[in-house]
Short mmCIF file of C-alpha atoms and ligand atoms in Angstrom, two decimals:
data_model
loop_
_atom_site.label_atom_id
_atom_site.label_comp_id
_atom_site.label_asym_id
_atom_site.label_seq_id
_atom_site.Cartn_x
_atom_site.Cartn_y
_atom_site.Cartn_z
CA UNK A 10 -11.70 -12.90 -28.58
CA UNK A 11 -13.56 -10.54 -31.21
CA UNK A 12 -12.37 -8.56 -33.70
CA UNK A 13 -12.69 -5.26 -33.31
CA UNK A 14 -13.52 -4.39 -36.47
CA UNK A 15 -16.32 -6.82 -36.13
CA UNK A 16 -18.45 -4.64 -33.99
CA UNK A 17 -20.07 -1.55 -35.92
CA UNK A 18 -19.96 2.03 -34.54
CA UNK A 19 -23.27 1.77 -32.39
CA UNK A 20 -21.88 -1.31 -31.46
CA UNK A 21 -18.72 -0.25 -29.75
CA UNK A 22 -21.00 3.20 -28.56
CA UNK A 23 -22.69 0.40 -26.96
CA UNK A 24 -19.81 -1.40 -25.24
CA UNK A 25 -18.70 1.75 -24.06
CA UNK A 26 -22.10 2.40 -22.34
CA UNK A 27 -21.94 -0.40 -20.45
CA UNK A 28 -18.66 1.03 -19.02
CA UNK A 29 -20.20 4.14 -18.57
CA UNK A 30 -17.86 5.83 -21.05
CA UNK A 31 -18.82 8.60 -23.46
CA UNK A 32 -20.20 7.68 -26.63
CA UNK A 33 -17.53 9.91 -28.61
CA UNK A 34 -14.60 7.41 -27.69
CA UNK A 35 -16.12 5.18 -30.48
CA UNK A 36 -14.93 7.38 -33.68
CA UNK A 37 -11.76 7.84 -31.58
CA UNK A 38 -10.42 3.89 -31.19
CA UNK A 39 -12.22 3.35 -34.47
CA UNK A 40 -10.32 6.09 -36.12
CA UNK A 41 -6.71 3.97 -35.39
CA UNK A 42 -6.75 1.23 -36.88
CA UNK A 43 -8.18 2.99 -40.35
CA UNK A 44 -5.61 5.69 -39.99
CA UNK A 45 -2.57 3.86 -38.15
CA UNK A 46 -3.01 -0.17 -39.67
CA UNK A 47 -0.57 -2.22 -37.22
CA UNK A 48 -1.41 0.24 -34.44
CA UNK A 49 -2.18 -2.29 -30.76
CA UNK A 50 -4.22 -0.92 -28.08
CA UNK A 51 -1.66 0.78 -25.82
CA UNK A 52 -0.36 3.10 -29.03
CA UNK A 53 -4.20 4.34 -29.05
CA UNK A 54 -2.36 8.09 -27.51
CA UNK A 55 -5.69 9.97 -27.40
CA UNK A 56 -7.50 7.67 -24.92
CA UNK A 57 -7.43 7.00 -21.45
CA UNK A 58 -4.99 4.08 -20.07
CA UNK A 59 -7.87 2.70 -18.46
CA UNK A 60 -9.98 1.93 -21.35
CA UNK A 61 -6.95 1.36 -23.56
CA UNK A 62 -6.24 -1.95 -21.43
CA UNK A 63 -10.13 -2.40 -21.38
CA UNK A 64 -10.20 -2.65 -24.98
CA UNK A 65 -6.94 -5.10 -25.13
CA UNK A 66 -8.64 -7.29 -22.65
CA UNK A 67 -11.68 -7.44 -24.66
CA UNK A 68 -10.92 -7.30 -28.32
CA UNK A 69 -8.41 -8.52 -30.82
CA UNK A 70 -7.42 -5.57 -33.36
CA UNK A 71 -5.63 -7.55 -36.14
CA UNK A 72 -6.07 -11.23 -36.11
CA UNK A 73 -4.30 -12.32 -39.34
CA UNK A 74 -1.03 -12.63 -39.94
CA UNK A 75 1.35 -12.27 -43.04
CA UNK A 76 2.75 -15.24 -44.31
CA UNK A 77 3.97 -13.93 -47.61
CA UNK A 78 4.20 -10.83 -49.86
CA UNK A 79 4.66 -10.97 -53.82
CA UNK A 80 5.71 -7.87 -55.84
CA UNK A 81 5.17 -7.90 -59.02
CA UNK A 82 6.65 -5.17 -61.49
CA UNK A 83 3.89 -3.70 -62.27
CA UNK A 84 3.01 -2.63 -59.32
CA UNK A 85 1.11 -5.22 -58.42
CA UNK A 86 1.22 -6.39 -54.87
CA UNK A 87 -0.35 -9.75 -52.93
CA UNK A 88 -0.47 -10.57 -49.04
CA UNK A 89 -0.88 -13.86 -48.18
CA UNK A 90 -2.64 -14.16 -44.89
CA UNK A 91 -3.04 -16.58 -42.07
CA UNK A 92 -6.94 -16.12 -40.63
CA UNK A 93 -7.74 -17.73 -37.08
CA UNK A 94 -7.88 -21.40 -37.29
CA UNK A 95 -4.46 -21.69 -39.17
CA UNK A 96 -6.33 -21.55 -42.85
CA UNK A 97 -4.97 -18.79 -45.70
CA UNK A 98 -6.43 -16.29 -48.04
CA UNK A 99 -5.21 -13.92 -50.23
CA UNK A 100 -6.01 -10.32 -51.17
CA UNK A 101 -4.43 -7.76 -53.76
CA UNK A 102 -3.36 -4.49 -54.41
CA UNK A 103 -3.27 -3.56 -58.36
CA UNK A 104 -1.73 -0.42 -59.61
CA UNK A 105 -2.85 1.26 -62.76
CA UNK A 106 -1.46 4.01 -65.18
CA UNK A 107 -4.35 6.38 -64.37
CA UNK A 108 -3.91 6.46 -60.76
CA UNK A 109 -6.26 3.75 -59.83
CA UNK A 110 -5.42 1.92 -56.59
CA UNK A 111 -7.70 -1.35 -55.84
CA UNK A 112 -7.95 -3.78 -53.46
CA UNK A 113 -9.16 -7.14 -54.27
CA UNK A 114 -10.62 -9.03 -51.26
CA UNK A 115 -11.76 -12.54 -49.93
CA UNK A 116 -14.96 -13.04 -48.33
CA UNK A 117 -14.26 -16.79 -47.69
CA UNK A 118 -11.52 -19.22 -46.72
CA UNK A 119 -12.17 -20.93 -50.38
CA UNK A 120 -15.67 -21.15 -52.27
CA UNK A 121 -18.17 -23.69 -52.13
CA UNK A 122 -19.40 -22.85 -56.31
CA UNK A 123 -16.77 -25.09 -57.21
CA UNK A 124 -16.34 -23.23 -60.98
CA UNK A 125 -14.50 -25.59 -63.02
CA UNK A 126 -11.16 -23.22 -63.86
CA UNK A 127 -10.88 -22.09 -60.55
CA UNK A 128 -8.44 -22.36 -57.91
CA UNK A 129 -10.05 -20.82 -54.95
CA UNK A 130 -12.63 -23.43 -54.85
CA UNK A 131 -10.29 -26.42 -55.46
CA UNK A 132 -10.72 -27.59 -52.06
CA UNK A 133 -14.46 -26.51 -51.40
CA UNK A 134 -14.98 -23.91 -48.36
CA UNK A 135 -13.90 -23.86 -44.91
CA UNK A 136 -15.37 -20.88 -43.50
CA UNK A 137 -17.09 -17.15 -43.91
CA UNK A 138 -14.77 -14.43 -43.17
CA UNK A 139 -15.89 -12.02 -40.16
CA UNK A 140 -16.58 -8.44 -41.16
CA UNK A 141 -12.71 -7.42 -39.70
CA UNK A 142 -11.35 -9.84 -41.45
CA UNK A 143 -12.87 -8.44 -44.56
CA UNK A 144 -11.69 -5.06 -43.37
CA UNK A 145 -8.31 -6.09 -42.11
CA UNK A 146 -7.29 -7.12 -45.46
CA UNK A 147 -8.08 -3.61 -47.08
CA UNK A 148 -6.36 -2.05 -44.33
CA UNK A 149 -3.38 -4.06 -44.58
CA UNK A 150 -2.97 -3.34 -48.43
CA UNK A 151 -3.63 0.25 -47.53
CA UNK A 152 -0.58 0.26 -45.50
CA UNK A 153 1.36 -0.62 -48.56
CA UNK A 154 1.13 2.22 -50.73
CA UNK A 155 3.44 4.97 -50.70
CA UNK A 156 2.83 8.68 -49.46
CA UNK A 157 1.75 10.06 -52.97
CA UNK A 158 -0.95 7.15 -53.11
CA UNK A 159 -4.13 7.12 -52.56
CA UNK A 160 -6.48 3.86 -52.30
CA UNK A 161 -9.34 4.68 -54.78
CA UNK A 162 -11.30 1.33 -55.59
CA UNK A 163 -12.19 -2.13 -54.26
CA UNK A 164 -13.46 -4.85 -55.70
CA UNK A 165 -14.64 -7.86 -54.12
CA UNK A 166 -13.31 -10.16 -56.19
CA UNK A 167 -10.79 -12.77 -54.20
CA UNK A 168 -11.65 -15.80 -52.91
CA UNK A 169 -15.22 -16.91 -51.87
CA UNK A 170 -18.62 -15.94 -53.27
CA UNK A 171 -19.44 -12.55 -51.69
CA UNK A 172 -23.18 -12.91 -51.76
CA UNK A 173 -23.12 -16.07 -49.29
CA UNK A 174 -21.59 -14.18 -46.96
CA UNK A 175 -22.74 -10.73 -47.67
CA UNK A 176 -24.01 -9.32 -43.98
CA UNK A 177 -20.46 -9.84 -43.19
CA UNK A 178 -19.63 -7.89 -46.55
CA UNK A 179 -21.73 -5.14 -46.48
CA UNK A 180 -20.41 -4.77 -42.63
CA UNK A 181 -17.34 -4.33 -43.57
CA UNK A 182 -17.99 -1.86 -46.53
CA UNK A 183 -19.85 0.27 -44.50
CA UNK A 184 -17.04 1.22 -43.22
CA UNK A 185 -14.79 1.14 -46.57
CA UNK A 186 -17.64 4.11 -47.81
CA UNK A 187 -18.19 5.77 -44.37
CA UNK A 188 -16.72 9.54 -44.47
CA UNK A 189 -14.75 8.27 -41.29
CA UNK A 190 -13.84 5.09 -42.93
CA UNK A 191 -11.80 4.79 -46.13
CA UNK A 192 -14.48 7.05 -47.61
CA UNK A 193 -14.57 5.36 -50.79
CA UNK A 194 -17.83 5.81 -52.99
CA UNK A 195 -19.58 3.32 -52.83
CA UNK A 196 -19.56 3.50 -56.96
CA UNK A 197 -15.87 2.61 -56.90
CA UNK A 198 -16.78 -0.90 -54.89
CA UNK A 199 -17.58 -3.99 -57.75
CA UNK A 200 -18.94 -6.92 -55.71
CA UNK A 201 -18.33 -9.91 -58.37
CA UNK A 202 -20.86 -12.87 -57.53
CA UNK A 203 -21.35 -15.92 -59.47
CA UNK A 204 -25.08 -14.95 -59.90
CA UNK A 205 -27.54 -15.76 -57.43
CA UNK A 206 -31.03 -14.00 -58.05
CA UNK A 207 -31.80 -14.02 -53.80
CA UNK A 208 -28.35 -12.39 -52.90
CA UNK A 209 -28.80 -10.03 -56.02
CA UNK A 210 -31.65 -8.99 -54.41
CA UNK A 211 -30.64 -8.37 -51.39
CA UNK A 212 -27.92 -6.37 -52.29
CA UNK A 213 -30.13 -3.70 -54.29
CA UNK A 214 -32.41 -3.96 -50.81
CA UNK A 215 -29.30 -2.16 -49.01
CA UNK A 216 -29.72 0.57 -51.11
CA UNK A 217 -26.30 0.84 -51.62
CA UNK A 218 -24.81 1.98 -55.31
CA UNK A 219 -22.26 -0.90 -55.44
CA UNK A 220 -21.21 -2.00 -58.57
CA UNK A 221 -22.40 -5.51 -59.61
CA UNK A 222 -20.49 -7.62 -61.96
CA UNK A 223 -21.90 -11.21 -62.50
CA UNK A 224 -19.83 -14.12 -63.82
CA UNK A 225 -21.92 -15.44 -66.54
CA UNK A 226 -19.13 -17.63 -68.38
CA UNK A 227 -21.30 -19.00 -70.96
CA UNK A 228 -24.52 -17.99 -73.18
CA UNK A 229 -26.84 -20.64 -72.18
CA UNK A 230 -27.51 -22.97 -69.25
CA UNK A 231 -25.83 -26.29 -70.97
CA UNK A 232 -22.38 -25.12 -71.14
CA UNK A 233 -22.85 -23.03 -67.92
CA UNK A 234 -23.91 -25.54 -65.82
CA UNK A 235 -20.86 -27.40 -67.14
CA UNK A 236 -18.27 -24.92 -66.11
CA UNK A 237 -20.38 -22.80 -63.65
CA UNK A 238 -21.89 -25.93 -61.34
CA UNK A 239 -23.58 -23.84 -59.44
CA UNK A 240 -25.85 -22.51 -62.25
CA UNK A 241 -27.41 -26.32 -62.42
CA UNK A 242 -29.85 -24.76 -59.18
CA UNK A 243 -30.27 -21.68 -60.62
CA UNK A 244 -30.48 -21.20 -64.34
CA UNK A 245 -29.43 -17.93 -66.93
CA UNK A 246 -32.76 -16.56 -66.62
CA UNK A 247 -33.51 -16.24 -63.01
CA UNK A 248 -29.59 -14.08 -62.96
CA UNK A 249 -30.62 -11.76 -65.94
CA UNK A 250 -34.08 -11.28 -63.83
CA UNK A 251 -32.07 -10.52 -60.79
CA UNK A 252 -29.99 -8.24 -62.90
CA UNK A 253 -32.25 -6.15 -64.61
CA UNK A 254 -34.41 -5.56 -61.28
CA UNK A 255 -30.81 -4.20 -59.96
CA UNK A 256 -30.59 -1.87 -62.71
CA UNK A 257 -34.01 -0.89 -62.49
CA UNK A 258 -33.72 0.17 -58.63
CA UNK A 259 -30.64 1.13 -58.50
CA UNK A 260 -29.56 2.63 -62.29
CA UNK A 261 -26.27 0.92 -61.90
CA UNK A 262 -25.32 -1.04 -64.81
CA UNK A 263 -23.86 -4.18 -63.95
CA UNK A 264 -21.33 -6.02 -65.93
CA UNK A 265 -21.17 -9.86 -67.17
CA UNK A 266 -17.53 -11.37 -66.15
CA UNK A 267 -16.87 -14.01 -69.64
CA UNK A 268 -13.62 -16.20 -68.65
CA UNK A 269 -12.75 -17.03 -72.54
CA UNK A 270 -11.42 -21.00 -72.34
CA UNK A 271 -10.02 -22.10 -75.42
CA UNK A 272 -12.54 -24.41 -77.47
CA UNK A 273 -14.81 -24.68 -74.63
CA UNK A 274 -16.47 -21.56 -74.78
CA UNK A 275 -14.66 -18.93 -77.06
CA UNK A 276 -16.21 -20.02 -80.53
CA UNK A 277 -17.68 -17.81 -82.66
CA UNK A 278 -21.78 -19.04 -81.91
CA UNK A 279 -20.79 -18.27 -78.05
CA UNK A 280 -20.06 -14.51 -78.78
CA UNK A 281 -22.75 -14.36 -81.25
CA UNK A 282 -25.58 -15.85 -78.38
CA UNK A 283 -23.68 -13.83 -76.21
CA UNK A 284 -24.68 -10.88 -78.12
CA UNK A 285 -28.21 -11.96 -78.53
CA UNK A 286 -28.90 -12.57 -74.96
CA UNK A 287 -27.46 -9.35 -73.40
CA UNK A 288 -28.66 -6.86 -76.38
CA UNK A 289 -30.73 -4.18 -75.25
CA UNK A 290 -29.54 -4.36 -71.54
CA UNK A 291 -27.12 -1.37 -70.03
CA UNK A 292 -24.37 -3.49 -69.02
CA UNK A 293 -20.61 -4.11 -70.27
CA UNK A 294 -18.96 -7.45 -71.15
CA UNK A 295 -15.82 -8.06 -69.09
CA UNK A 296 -13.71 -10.62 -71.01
CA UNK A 297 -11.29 -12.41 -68.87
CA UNK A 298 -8.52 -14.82 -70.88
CA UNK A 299 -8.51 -17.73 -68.69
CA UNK A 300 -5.50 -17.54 -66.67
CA UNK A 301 -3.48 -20.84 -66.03
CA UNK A 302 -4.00 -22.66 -62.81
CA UNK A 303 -1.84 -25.74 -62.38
CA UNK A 304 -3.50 -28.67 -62.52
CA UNK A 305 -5.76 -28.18 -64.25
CA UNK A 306 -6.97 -29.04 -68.39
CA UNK A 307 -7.99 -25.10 -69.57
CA UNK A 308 -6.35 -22.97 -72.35
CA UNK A 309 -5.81 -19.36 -72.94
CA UNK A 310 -7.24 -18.66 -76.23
CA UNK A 311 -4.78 -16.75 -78.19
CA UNK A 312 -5.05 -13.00 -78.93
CA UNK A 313 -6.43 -13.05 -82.45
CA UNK A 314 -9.22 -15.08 -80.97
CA UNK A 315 -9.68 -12.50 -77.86
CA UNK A 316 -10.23 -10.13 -80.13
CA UNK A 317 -12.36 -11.60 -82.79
CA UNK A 318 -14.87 -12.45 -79.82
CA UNK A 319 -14.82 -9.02 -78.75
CA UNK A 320 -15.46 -7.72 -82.34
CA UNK A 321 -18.22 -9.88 -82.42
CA UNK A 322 -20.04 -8.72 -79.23
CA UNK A 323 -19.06 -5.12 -80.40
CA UNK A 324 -20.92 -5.88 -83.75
CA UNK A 325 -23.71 -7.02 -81.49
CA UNK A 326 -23.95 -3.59 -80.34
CA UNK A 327 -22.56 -4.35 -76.42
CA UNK A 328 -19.84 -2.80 -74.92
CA UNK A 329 -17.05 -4.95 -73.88
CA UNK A 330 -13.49 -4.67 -72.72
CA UNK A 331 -11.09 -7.24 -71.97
CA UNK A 332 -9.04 -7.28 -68.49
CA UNK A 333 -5.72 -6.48 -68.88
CA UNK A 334 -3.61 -9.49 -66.82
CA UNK A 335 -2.26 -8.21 -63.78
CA UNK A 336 0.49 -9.28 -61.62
CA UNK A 337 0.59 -12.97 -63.14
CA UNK A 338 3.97 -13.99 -62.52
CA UNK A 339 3.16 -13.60 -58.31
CA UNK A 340 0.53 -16.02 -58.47
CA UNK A 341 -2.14 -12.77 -57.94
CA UNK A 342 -5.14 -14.12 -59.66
CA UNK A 343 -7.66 -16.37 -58.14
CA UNK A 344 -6.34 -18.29 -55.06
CA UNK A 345 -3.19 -19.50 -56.94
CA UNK A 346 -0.66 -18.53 -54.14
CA UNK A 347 -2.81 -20.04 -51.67
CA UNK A 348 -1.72 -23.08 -53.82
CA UNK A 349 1.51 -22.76 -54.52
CA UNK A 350 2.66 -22.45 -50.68
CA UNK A 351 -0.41 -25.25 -49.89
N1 LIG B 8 -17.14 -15.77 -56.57
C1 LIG B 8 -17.08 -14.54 -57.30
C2 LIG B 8 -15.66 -13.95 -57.34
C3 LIG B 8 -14.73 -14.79 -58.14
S1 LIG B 8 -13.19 -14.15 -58.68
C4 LIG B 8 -17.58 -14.76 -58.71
O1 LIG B 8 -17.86 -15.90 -59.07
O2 LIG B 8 -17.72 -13.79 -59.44
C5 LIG B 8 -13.53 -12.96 -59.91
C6 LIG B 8 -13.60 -13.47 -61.35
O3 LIG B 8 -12.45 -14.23 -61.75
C7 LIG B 8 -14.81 -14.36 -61.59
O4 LIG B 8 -15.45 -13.95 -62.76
C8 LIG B 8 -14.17 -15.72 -61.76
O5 LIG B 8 -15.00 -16.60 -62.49
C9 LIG B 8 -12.89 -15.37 -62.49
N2 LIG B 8 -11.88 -16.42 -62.48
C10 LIG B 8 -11.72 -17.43 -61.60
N3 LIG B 8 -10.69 -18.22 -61.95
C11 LIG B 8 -10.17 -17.70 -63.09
C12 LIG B 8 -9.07 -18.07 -63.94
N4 LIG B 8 -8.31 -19.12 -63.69
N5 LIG B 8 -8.82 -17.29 -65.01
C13 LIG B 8 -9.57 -16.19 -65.26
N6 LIG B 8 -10.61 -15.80 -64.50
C14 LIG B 8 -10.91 -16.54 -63.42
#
């Protein structure tokens, strides 16, 4: 059976047509499950018993279910998630001292890019998630926070490569932005890709003001193609190509993701190229200390060294910030719980 959050407003306007029902009843049943996550069919009150059994004899509402959720203390929060099939993502909700509340979400059952410090692409990819199931998950989270709290950002930034699945992605985050969604601007949304120019493209072609953050990794095409296989088919140049024509049509400035991996690519000459291939482009650095994934050979770099690469970029004249770990001791980054309960 389909999702229901698989078909898009017209869609459903269209379903009900067939019926002969009035167009209006789509923002109604829509409206639930955004407002009332958990809610089935029959608890739809506003609509007619008829059509409420219609709808549960036609459509799934949530087709996922929980198989485990980590608290961390500060604040952060993970759902593990059985999809259809029997296979398991993850997705996150981070808490921040300003008031920020983000959900990070999958767009795959694992990744095909196969990046070399990764655990979400361990085991290669199974499947593209549906356009509910990319919904469901920010829903879900969303049903986590407290009265006071209000869900503010998303990024796109779990498990999977969003921009091999994006018409499922930008389904689903039509309705994160829509007014009658989880009307959240479309500015607060980072979709993090591991750089392909064609996607790239497509993605300013929505005409959409997401925020693009690319995970560049390393200065030059040697050492990225080393930890970043899938840069061996597509090279720095054709990404920073892709890139600036996404600042140029849409005046969003995207940000470079730089996991820093002790002695592989957190040496002095890496910030340094860094610096002297981004100069002169609006973007921001995001510098990520590599965090530990059993099994596998990578270091953290150690603090001094975080910082000396940042001072380095800085001196470059780019603007950089490192990511402040989050909810590490639940497992929370990068398809480590997934693991850890394999
Ligand atoms: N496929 C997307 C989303 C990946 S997850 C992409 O490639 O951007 C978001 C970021 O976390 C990416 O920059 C990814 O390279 C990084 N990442 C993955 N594993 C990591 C690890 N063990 N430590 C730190 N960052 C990691």
């Amino acid at each position: 059976m389909q999702h229901l959050l698989n078909l898009k407003p017209e869609e459903l306007a269209a379903w009900l047509a067939e019926r002969g029902l009035p167009g209006y009843r789509a923002a109604q049943i829509r409206r639930w499950p955004i407002q009332s996550p958990g809610i089935d069919f029959d608890g739809m009150s506003d609509l007619p018993k008829a059509l409420r059994i219609q709808l549960a004899e036609s459509f799934q509402l949530w087709t996922m279910s929980q198989v485990a959720r980590q608290q961390s203390d500060d604040g952060t929060e993970k759902l593990l998630l059985e999809v259809a099939g029997g296979d398991r993502i993850e997705c996150v909700l981070l808490r921040d001292q300003r008031g920020h509340r983000t959900v990070c979400l999958s767009t795959q059952v694992g990744c095909a890019m196969g990046c070399v410090f990764c655990a979400s692409g361990l085991d290669g990819v199974r499947r593209n998630l549906t356009a509910g199931e990319i919904l469901e998950q920010a829903l879900r989270l969303k049903s986590l926070l407290a009265g006071g709290e209000r869900l503010s950002h998303v990024v796109v930034m779990g498990m999977g490569e969003p921009l091999a699945n994006l018409p499922a992605l930008l389904a689903a985050l039509e309705t994160v932005t829509a007014g009658e969604g989880l009307a959240i601007s479309a500015r607060r949304v980072t979709i993090s890709t591991v750089g392909l120019p064609k996607g790239i493209r497509q993605l300013a072609d929505s005409g959409v003001q997401y925020h693009l953050a690319v995970s560049l990794h390393a200065p030059d095409d040697a050492l990225r193609s080393q930890i970043v296989p899938a840069n061996r088919n597509v090279g720095i140049a054709a990404i920073l190509a892709a890139t600036d024509d996404y600042f140029a049509r849409t005046g969003r400035r995207v940000t470079f993701e730089y996991v820093l991996l002790a002695g592989v690519n957190d040496r002095q000459e890496h910030a340094l190229r860094l610096a002297a291939l981004l100069k002169g482009r609006p973007s921001l650095i995001n510098l990520i200390p590599y965090n530990p994934v059993a099994g596998l050979p990578f270091q953290t770099p150690d603090p001094g060294r975080v910082r000396q690469f940042q001072e380095t970029l800085e001196a470059g004249g780019l603007a950089v910030k490192t990511r402040y770990r989050k909810g590490n001791r639940i497992d929370a980054a990068c398809g480590q719980l997934r693991r850890s309960r394999a």
